PDB file of C-alpha atoms in Angstrom:
ATOM      1  CA  UNK M   1    -100.343 -95.915 -12.432  1.00 75.00           C
ATOM      2  CA  UNK M   2    -100.137 -95.005 -16.127  1.00 84.00           C
ATOM      3  CA  UNK M   3     -99.706 -97.669 -18.834  1.00 91.00           C
ATOM      4  CA  UNK M   4     -97.860 -96.966 -22.033  1.00 95.00           C
ATOM      5  CA  UNK M   5     -98.406 -98.780 -25.209  1.00 97.00           C
ATOM      6  CA  UNK M   6     -95.468 -98.669 -27.478  1.00 97.00           C
ATOM      7  CA  UNK M   7     -95.379 -99.802 -31.141  1.00 97.00           C
ATOM      8  CA  UNK M   8     -93.765-101.427 -33.127  1.00 97.00           C
ATOM      9  CA  UNK M   9     -92.131-103.803 -30.728  1.00 96.00           C
ATOM     10  CA  UNK M  10     -89.476-104.616 -33.097  1.00 96.00           C
ATOM     11  CA  UNK M  11     -88.540-103.891 -36.713  1.00 97.00           C
ATOM     12  CA  UNK M  12     -85.707-104.523 -39.089  1.00 98.00           C
ATOM     13  CA  UNK M  13     -84.927-101.484 -41.275  1.00 97.00           C
ATOM     14  CA  UNK M  14     -82.837-100.893 -44.399  1.00 97.00           C
ATOM     15  CA  UNK M  15     -80.209 -98.325 -44.020  1.00 97.00           C
ATOM     16  CA  UNK M  16     -81.099 -94.852 -45.040  1.00 97.00           C
ATOM     17  CA  UNK M  17     -84.791 -95.204 -44.269  1.00 98.00           C
ATOM     18  CA  UNK M  18     -86.601 -93.930 -41.211  1.00 98.00           C
ATOM     19  CA  UNK M  19     -88.801 -95.451 -38.478  1.00 98.00           C
ATOM     20  CA  UNK M  20     -91.530 -93.781 -36.421  1.00 98.00           C
ATOM     21  CA  UNK M  21     -92.164 -95.196 -33.013  1.00 98.00           C
ATOM     22  CA  UNK M  22     -95.379 -94.542 -31.156  1.00 98.00           C
ATOM     23  CA  UNK M  23     -96.165 -94.259 -27.557  1.00 97.00           C
ATOM     24  CA  UNK M  24     -99.809 -93.931 -26.230  1.00 97.00           C
ATOM     25  CA  UNK M  25    -100.518 -93.318 -22.619  1.00 96.00           C
ATOM     26  CA  UNK M  26    -103.693 -94.224 -20.875  1.00 94.00           C
ATOM     27  CA  UNK M  27    -103.835 -91.032 -18.881  1.00 91.00           C
ATOM     28  CA  UNK M  28    -102.610 -87.434 -19.314  1.00 91.00           C
ATOM     29  CA  UNK M  29     -99.002 -86.714 -18.441  1.00 89.00           C
ATOM     30  CA  UNK M  30     -97.047 -83.696 -18.598  1.00 87.00           C
ATOM     31  CA  UNK M  31     -93.555 -84.925 -19.816  1.00 89.00           C
ATOM     32  CA  UNK M  32     -92.724 -87.852 -21.901  1.00 94.00           C
ATOM     33  CA  UNK M  33     -89.047 -89.141 -22.281  1.00 96.00           C
ATOM     34  CA  UNK M  34     -87.366 -91.055 -24.950  1.00 98.00           C
ATOM     35  CA  UNK M  35     -84.402 -93.337 -24.234  1.00 98.00           C
ATOM     36  CA  UNK M  36     -82.085 -95.483 -26.133  1.00 98.00           C
ATOM     37  CA  UNK M  37     -80.709 -98.625 -24.801  1.00 97.00           C
ATOM     38  CA  UNK M  38     -77.612-100.179 -26.828  1.00 94.00           C
ATOM     39  CA  UNK M  39     -77.129-103.913 -26.550  1.00 89.00           C
ATOM     40  CA  UNK M  40     -75.915-104.651 -22.945  1.00 89.00           C
ATOM     41  CA  UNK M  41     -75.885-101.042 -22.106  1.00 94.00           C
ATOM     42  CA  UNK M  42     -77.687 -98.712 -19.802  1.00 95.00           C
ATOM     43  CA  UNK M  43     -80.551 -96.334 -20.833  1.00 97.00           C
ATOM     44  CA  UNK M  44     -79.434 -93.058 -22.341  1.00 97.00           C
ATOM     45  CA  UNK M  45     -81.894 -90.299 -22.542  1.00 96.00           C
ATOM     46  CA  UNK M  46     -82.456 -88.809 -26.017  1.00 97.00           C
ATOM     47  CA  UNK M  47     -84.930 -86.160 -25.477  1.00 96.00           C
ATOM     48  CA  UNK M  48     -87.756 -84.869 -23.173  1.00 95.00           C
ATOM     49  CA  UNK M  49     -91.102 -84.260 -24.965  1.00 94.00           C
ATOM     50  CA  UNK M  50     -93.518 -81.575 -23.633  1.00 86.00           C
ATOM     51  CA  UNK M  51     -96.949 -81.063 -25.131  1.00 82.00           C
ATOM     52  CA  UNK M  52     -97.190 -77.824 -27.083  1.00 80.00           C
ATOM     53  CA  UNK M  53     -93.397 -77.120 -27.494  1.00 82.00           C
ATOM     54  CA  UNK M  54     -90.258 -78.445 -29.021  1.00 88.00           C
ATOM     55  CA  UNK M  55     -88.554 -81.418 -27.463  1.00 93.00           C
ATOM     56  CA  UNK M  56     -85.521 -80.824 -25.381  1.00 94.00           C
ATOM     57  CA  UNK M  57     -82.533 -82.903 -26.697  1.00 96.00           C
ATOM     58  CA  UNK M  58     -79.627 -84.200 -24.722  1.00 95.00           C
ATOM     59  CA  UNK M  59     -76.112 -83.709 -25.719  1.00 95.00           C
ATOM     60  CA  UNK M  60     -75.220 -86.028 -28.658  1.00 96.00           C
ATOM     61  CA  UNK M  61     -78.746 -86.216 -30.031  1.00 97.00           C
ATOM     62  CA  UNK M  62     -80.153 -83.709 -32.551  1.00 96.00           C
ATOM     63  CA  UNK M  63     -83.654 -83.047 -34.025  1.00 96.00           C
ATOM     64  CA  UNK M  64     -82.794 -83.848 -37.460  1.00 97.00           C
ATOM     65  CA  UNK M  65     -81.812 -87.227 -36.591  1.00 98.00           C
ATOM     66  CA  UNK M  66     -84.343 -88.005 -33.915  1.00 98.00           C
ATOM     67  CA  UNK M  67     -87.577 -85.651 -34.649  1.00 97.00           C
ATOM     68  CA  UNK M  68     -90.056 -86.074 -31.914  1.00 96.00           C
ATOM     69  CA  UNK M  69     -93.817 -85.111 -31.905  1.00 94.00           C
ATOM     70  CA  UNK M  70     -96.044 -84.437 -28.832  1.00 94.00           C
ATOM     71  CA  UNK M  71     -99.481 -83.384 -30.135  1.00 92.00           C
ATOM     72  CA  UNK M  72    -101.266 -83.917 -26.869  1.00 92.00           C
ATOM     73  CA  UNK M  73    -100.937 -85.079 -23.270  1.00 92.00           C
ATOM     74  CA  UNK M  74    -101.230 -88.938 -24.138  1.00 94.00           C
ATOM     75  CA  UNK M  75     -99.275 -89.584 -27.208  1.00 95.00           C
ATOM     76  CA  UNK M  76     -95.821 -89.006 -28.608  1.00 96.00           C
ATOM     77  CA  UNK M  77     -93.666 -90.235 -31.491  1.00 97.00           C
ATOM     78  CA  UNK M  78     -89.908 -90.622 -32.157  1.00 98.00           C
ATOM     79  CA  UNK M  79     -88.661 -90.809 -35.598  1.00 98.00           C
ATOM     80  CA  UNK M  80     -85.205 -92.440 -36.228  1.00 98.00           C
ATOM     81  CA  UNK M  81     -84.038 -90.831 -39.586  1.00 98.00           C
ATOM     82  CA  UNK M  82     -81.550 -91.948 -42.099  1.00 97.00           C
ATOM     83  CA  UNK M  83     -80.811 -94.903 -40.201  1.00 97.00           C
ATOM     84  CA  UNK M  84     -77.554 -96.799 -40.148  1.00 97.00           C
ATOM     85  CA  UNK M  85     -76.383 -99.945 -38.384  1.00 96.00           C
ATOM     86  CA  UNK M  86     -75.269 -97.943 -35.365  1.00 95.00           C
ATOM     87  CA  UNK M  87     -78.855 -96.924 -34.753  1.00 97.00           C
ATOM     88  CA  UNK M  88     -79.688-100.579 -34.004  1.00 97.00           C
ATOM     89  CA  UNK M  89     -80.885-100.359 -30.449  1.00 97.00           C
ATOM     90  CA  UNK M  90     -83.979-100.709 -28.093  1.00 96.00           C
ATOM     91  CA  UNK M  91     -85.898 -97.412 -27.905  1.00 97.00           C
ATOM     92  CA  UNK M  92     -88.087 -96.753 -24.906  1.00 97.00           C
ATOM     93  CA  UNK M  93     -90.464 -94.106 -24.012  1.00 97.00           C
ATOM     94  CA  UNK M  94     -91.385 -93.184 -20.513  1.00 96.00           C
ATOM     95  CA  UNK M  95     -93.720 -91.044 -18.488  1.00 93.00           C
ATOM     96  CA  UNK M  96     -93.986 -90.079 -14.910  1.00 82.00           C
ATOM     97  CA  UNK M  97     -96.736 -92.209 -13.818  1.00 69.00           C
ATOM     98  CA  UNK M  98     -97.767 -91.489 -10.152  1.00 62.00           C
ATOM     99  CA  UNK M  99     -96.866 -88.203  -8.376  1.00 64.00           C
ATOM    100  CA  UNK M 100     -97.267 -89.938  -5.088  1.00 57.00           C
ATOM    101  CA  UNK M 101     -94.878 -92.585  -5.537  1.00 62.00           C
ATOM    102  CA  UNK M 102     -92.776 -90.770  -8.247  1.00 63.00           C
ATOM    103  CA  UNK M 103     -92.428 -93.714 -10.228  1.00 76.00           C
ATOM    104  CA  UNK M 104     -91.898 -93.433 -13.893  1.00 90.00           C
ATOM    105  CA  UNK M 105     -93.547 -95.956 -16.291  1.00 91.00           C
ATOM    106  CA  UNK M 106     -91.992 -97.261 -19.494  1.00 94.00           C
ATOM    107  CA  UNK M 107     -93.106 -98.474 -22.616  1.00 96.00           C
ATOM    108  CA  UNK M 108     -92.274-102.186 -23.597  1.00 95.00           C
ATOM    109  CA  UNK M 109     -89.529-101.003 -25.958  1.00 96.00           C
ATOM    110  CA  UNK M 110     -88.965-101.138 -29.689  1.00 97.00           C
ATOM    111  CA  UNK M 111     -86.165-103.357 -30.768  1.00 96.00           C
ATOM    112  CA  UNK M 112     -84.717-101.875 -33.933  1.00 97.00           C
ATOM    113  CA  UNK M 113     -82.150-103.680 -36.227  1.00 97.00           C
ATOM    114  CA  UNK M 114     -80.757-101.685 -39.285  1.00 97.00           C
ATOM    115  CA  UNK M 115     -79.312-103.741 -42.026  1.00 97.00           C
TER     116      UNK M 115
ATOM    117  CA  UNK C   1     -74.320 -82.039 -14.077  1.00 76.00           C
ATOM    118  CA  UNK C   2     -75.906 -85.078 -12.379  1.00 83.00           C
ATOM    119  CA  UNK C   3     -74.113 -88.367 -12.533  1.00 92.00           C
ATOM    120  CA  UNK C   4     -75.106 -91.882 -11.343  1.00 97.00           C
ATOM    121  CA  UNK C   5     -72.400 -94.664 -10.758  1.00 97.00           C
ATOM    122  CA  UNK C   6     -73.007 -98.298 -10.419  1.00 97.00           C
ATOM    123  CA  UNK C   7     -69.456-100.007  -9.922  1.00 96.00           C
ATOM    124  CA  UNK C   8     -70.674-103.661  -9.903  1.00 96.00           C
ATOM    125  CA  UNK C   9     -71.218-105.005 -13.519  1.00 95.00           C
ATOM    126  CA  UNK C  10     -72.395-108.263 -12.022  1.00 96.00           C
ATOM    127  CA  UNK C  11     -73.307-109.824  -8.842  1.00 96.00           C
ATOM    128  CA  UNK C  12     -74.046-113.344  -7.693  1.00 97.00           C
ATOM    129  CA  UNK C  13     -76.153-114.269  -4.591  1.00 97.00           C
ATOM    130  CA  UNK C  14     -77.296-117.543  -3.172  1.00 97.00           C
ATOM    131  CA  UNK C  15     -80.985-117.955  -3.011  1.00 97.00           C
ATOM    132  CA  UNK C  16     -82.555-116.732   0.223  1.00 97.00           C
ATOM    133  CA  UNK C  17     -79.576-114.561   1.022  1.00 98.00           C
ATOM    134  CA  UNK C  18     -79.575-110.826   1.159  1.00 98.00           C
ATOM    135  CA  UNK C  19     -77.639-108.679  -1.544  1.00 98.00           C
ATOM    136  CA  UNK C  20     -76.586-104.972  -1.727  1.00 98.00           C
ATOM    137  CA  UNK C  21     -76.427-103.223  -5.051  1.00 98.00           C
ATOM    138  CA  UNK C  22     -74.196-100.141  -4.860  1.00 98.00           C
ATOM    139  CA  UNK C  23     -75.111 -96.832  -6.313  1.00 98.00           C
ATOM    140  CA  UNK C  24     -73.448 -93.461  -5.905  1.00 98.00           C
ATOM    141  CA  UNK C  25     -74.515 -90.191  -7.233  1.00 97.00           C
ATOM    142  CA  UNK C  26     -73.307 -86.656  -7.912  1.00 95.00           C
ATOM    143  CA  UNK C  27     -75.573 -83.528  -7.984  1.00 93.00           C
ATOM    144  CA  UNK C  28     -75.245 -79.925  -6.991  1.00 90.00           C
ATOM    145  CA  UNK C  29     -78.851 -79.841  -6.229  1.00 90.00           C
ATOM    146  CA  UNK C  30     -80.211 -80.163  -2.691  1.00 91.00           C
ATOM    147  CA  UNK C  31     -83.482 -81.567  -3.941  1.00 91.00           C
ATOM    148  CA  UNK C  32     -83.490 -84.723  -5.938  1.00 92.00           C
ATOM    149  CA  UNK C  33     -85.105 -88.162  -6.089  1.00 92.00           C
ATOM    150  CA  UNK C  34     -83.367 -91.583  -6.330  1.00 94.00           C
ATOM    151  CA  UNK C  35     -84.957 -94.663  -8.068  1.00 95.00           C
ATOM    152  CA  UNK C  36     -84.019 -98.193  -8.583  1.00 97.00           C
ATOM    153  CA  UNK C  37     -85.427-100.147 -11.535  1.00 96.00           C
ATOM    154  CA  UNK C  38     -85.292-103.896 -12.510  1.00 97.00           C
ATOM    155  CA  UNK C  39     -85.148-105.034 -16.051  1.00 96.00           C
ATOM    156  CA  UNK C  40     -85.562-108.868 -16.637  1.00 95.00           C
ATOM    157  CA  UNK C  41     -84.427-110.463 -19.777  1.00 92.00           C
ATOM    158  CA  UNK C  42     -87.781-109.627 -21.181  1.00 90.00           C
ATOM    159  CA  UNK C  43     -86.805-105.949 -21.381  1.00 91.00           C
ATOM    160  CA  UNK C  44     -89.553-104.291 -19.361  1.00 92.00           C
ATOM    161  CA  UNK C  45     -88.595-101.832 -16.803  1.00 94.00           C
ATOM    162  CA  UNK C  46     -90.068-102.358 -13.323  1.00 93.00           C
ATOM    163  CA  UNK C  47     -90.170 -99.560 -10.646  1.00 92.00           C
ATOM    164  CA  UNK C  48     -88.857-100.918  -7.411  1.00 95.00           C
ATOM    165  CA  UNK C  49     -88.404 -97.896  -4.879  1.00 94.00           C
ATOM    166  CA  UNK C  50     -87.993 -94.318  -4.703  1.00 93.00           C
ATOM    167  CA  UNK C  51     -85.912 -92.118  -2.005  1.00 94.00           C
ATOM    168  CA  UNK C  52     -86.361 -88.264  -1.985  1.00 92.00           C
ATOM    169  CA  UNK C  53     -83.351 -86.319  -0.984  1.00 93.00           C
ATOM    170  CA  UNK C  54     -85.375 -84.870   2.004  1.00 92.00           C
ATOM    171  CA  UNK C  55     -86.631 -88.264   3.230  1.00 91.00           C
ATOM    172  CA  UNK C  56     -85.173 -88.870   6.571  1.00 88.00           C
ATOM    173  CA  UNK C  57     -86.220 -92.708   6.656  1.00 94.00           C
ATOM    174  CA  UNK C  58     -84.765 -95.228   4.403  1.00 96.00           C
ATOM    175  CA  UNK C  59     -87.448 -96.277   1.751  1.00 95.00           C
ATOM    176  CA  UNK C  60     -88.827 -99.805   1.950  1.00 96.00           C
ATOM    177  CA  UNK C  61     -90.898-101.800  -0.365  1.00 95.00           C
ATOM    178  CA  UNK C  62     -91.560-105.293   0.622  1.00 96.00           C
ATOM    179  CA  UNK C  63     -88.113-107.181   0.205  1.00 98.00           C
ATOM    180  CA  UNK C  64     -86.471-104.064  -1.100  1.00 98.00           C
ATOM    181  CA  UNK C  65     -84.782-101.259   0.975  1.00 97.00           C
ATOM    182  CA  UNK C  66     -82.828 -98.348   0.157  1.00 97.00           C
ATOM    183  CA  UNK C  67     -79.963 -97.566   2.023  1.00 97.00           C
ATOM    184  CA  UNK C  68     -79.595 -93.820   1.793  1.00 97.00           C
ATOM    185  CA  UNK C  69     -76.432 -92.142   2.910  1.00 96.00           C
ATOM    186  CA  UNK C  70     -76.736 -88.547   1.986  1.00 95.00           C
ATOM    187  CA  UNK C  71     -73.246 -87.502   3.186  1.00 94.00           C
ATOM    188  CA  UNK C  72     -71.663 -90.054   1.118  1.00 95.00           C
ATOM    189  CA  UNK C  73     -74.062 -89.657  -1.828  1.00 96.00           C
ATOM    190  CA  UNK C  74     -74.873 -93.340  -1.990  1.00 97.00           C
ATOM    191  CA  UNK C  75     -78.317 -95.031  -2.414  1.00 98.00           C
ATOM    192  CA  UNK C  76     -77.647 -98.663  -2.174  1.00 98.00           C
ATOM    193  CA  UNK C  77     -80.339-101.276  -2.897  1.00 98.00           C
ATOM    194  CA  UNK C  78     -80.731-103.958  -0.461  1.00 98.00           C
ATOM    195  CA  UNK C  79     -82.753-107.029  -1.695  1.00 98.00           C
ATOM    196  CA  UNK C  80     -83.633-109.540   1.190  1.00 97.00           C
ATOM    197  CA  UNK C  81     -84.408-113.136   0.911  1.00 97.00           C
ATOM    198  CA  UNK C  82     -83.322-113.223  -2.737  1.00 97.00           C
ATOM    199  CA  UNK C  83     -85.308-115.223  -5.163  1.00 97.00           C
ATOM    200  CA  UNK C  84     -84.740-116.843  -8.452  1.00 97.00           C
ATOM    201  CA  UNK C  85     -86.958-114.297 -10.107  1.00 97.00           C
ATOM    202  CA  UNK C  86     -84.655-111.619  -8.787  1.00 98.00           C
ATOM    203  CA  UNK C  87     -82.194-112.376 -11.538  1.00 98.00           C
ATOM    204  CA  UNK C  88     -82.130-109.297 -13.696  1.00 97.00           C
ATOM    205  CA  UNK C  89     -80.381-106.157 -14.544  1.00 97.00           C
ATOM    206  CA  UNK C  90     -80.979-103.370 -11.736  1.00 98.00           C
ATOM    207  CA  UNK C  91     -80.600 -99.681 -12.633  1.00 98.00           C
ATOM    208  CA  UNK C  92     -80.092 -96.882 -10.232  1.00 98.00           C
ATOM    209  CA  UNK C  93     -81.450 -93.465 -11.631  1.00 96.00           C
ATOM    210  CA  UNK C  94     -81.740 -89.860 -10.390  1.00 94.00           C
ATOM    211  CA  UNK C  95     -83.833 -86.930 -11.041  1.00 92.00           C
ATOM    212  CA  UNK C  96     -82.925 -83.416 -10.037  1.00 85.00           C
ATOM    213  CA  UNK C  97     -85.709 -81.672  -8.238  1.00 79.00           C
ATOM    214  CA  UNK C  98     -88.493 -83.338  -6.345  1.00 73.00           C
ATOM    215  CA  UNK C  99     -91.350 -82.872  -9.033  1.00 75.00           C
ATOM    216  CA  UNK C 100     -91.273 -83.985 -12.633  1.00 76.00           C
ATOM    217  CA  UNK C 101     -88.164 -84.225 -14.792  1.00 85.00           C
ATOM    218  CA  UNK C 102     -85.739 -86.434 -16.613  1.00 90.00           C
ATOM    219  CA  UNK C 103     -84.230 -89.669 -15.191  1.00 92.00           C
ATOM    220  CA  UNK C 104     -80.515 -90.137 -15.483  1.00 94.00           C
ATOM    221  CA  UNK C 105     -79.599 -93.949 -15.292  1.00 97.00           C
ATOM    222  CA  UNK C 106     -76.459 -95.658 -13.985  1.00 97.00           C
ATOM    223  CA  UNK C 107     -74.635 -98.392 -15.839  1.00 97.00           C
ATOM    224  CA  UNK C 108     -76.612-101.128 -14.235  1.00 97.00           C
ATOM    225  CA  UNK C 109     -75.660-104.175 -12.340  1.00 98.00           C
ATOM    226  CA  UNK C 110     -76.455-107.716 -13.599  1.00 97.00           C
ATOM    227  CA  UNK C 111     -77.664-109.804 -10.516  1.00 98.00           C
ATOM    228  CA  UNK C 112     -77.742-113.528 -10.645  1.00 98.00           C
ATOM    229  CA  UNK C 113     -79.470-115.574  -8.109  1.00 98.00           C
ATOM    230  CA  UNK C 114     -78.186-119.063  -7.595  1.00 97.00           C
ATOM    231  CA  UNK C 115     -80.361-121.994  -6.260  1.00 95.00           C
TER     232      UNK C 115
END
């Protein structure tokens, strides 16, 4: 199954700044997904990233705040813009890894703290 | 819109006993997939088991089985012979459609295995 390398693993950022999170997949995948997991909570989908087209955002998430790039079938970035302490969360990327088992693989997550 | 509900915030089980984690879902689609993931304290997301909406047999993977009751829209995870290493958060998730697509997660159940 696919393996995703996500970085950075953690960061502490000043409010008002931006952070870009990168995910590299070791095989080509059609769709990649970005999630936010607030402390003690479940995973909330931010957006679906398709190669060659704009990302599709879920309700409550907007492109200006969370711009996403998907330049090829193995790579995607999520930027958290103009950060506030409320953006402190774990951010995870995901991709469907195996069409037989239908499992999705996840990156190891980025733990973001905004001060 | 699809929705996943896990009503057990926390569960305790004695080592070597079986435990059932509840999951109900709501969708208007006839074709969908149901997933269970484990998230230990390290934060990684571990795929456990998958059930397609047209699968007539309950899915099994080692000590994990999925009790799929389509008419009741439930997809409970059964863990047999619990081990201390099973202590973690468990998330039920659903994808509308049987091919690629986004996963929507339930709130999660924190399982604690007692020695």
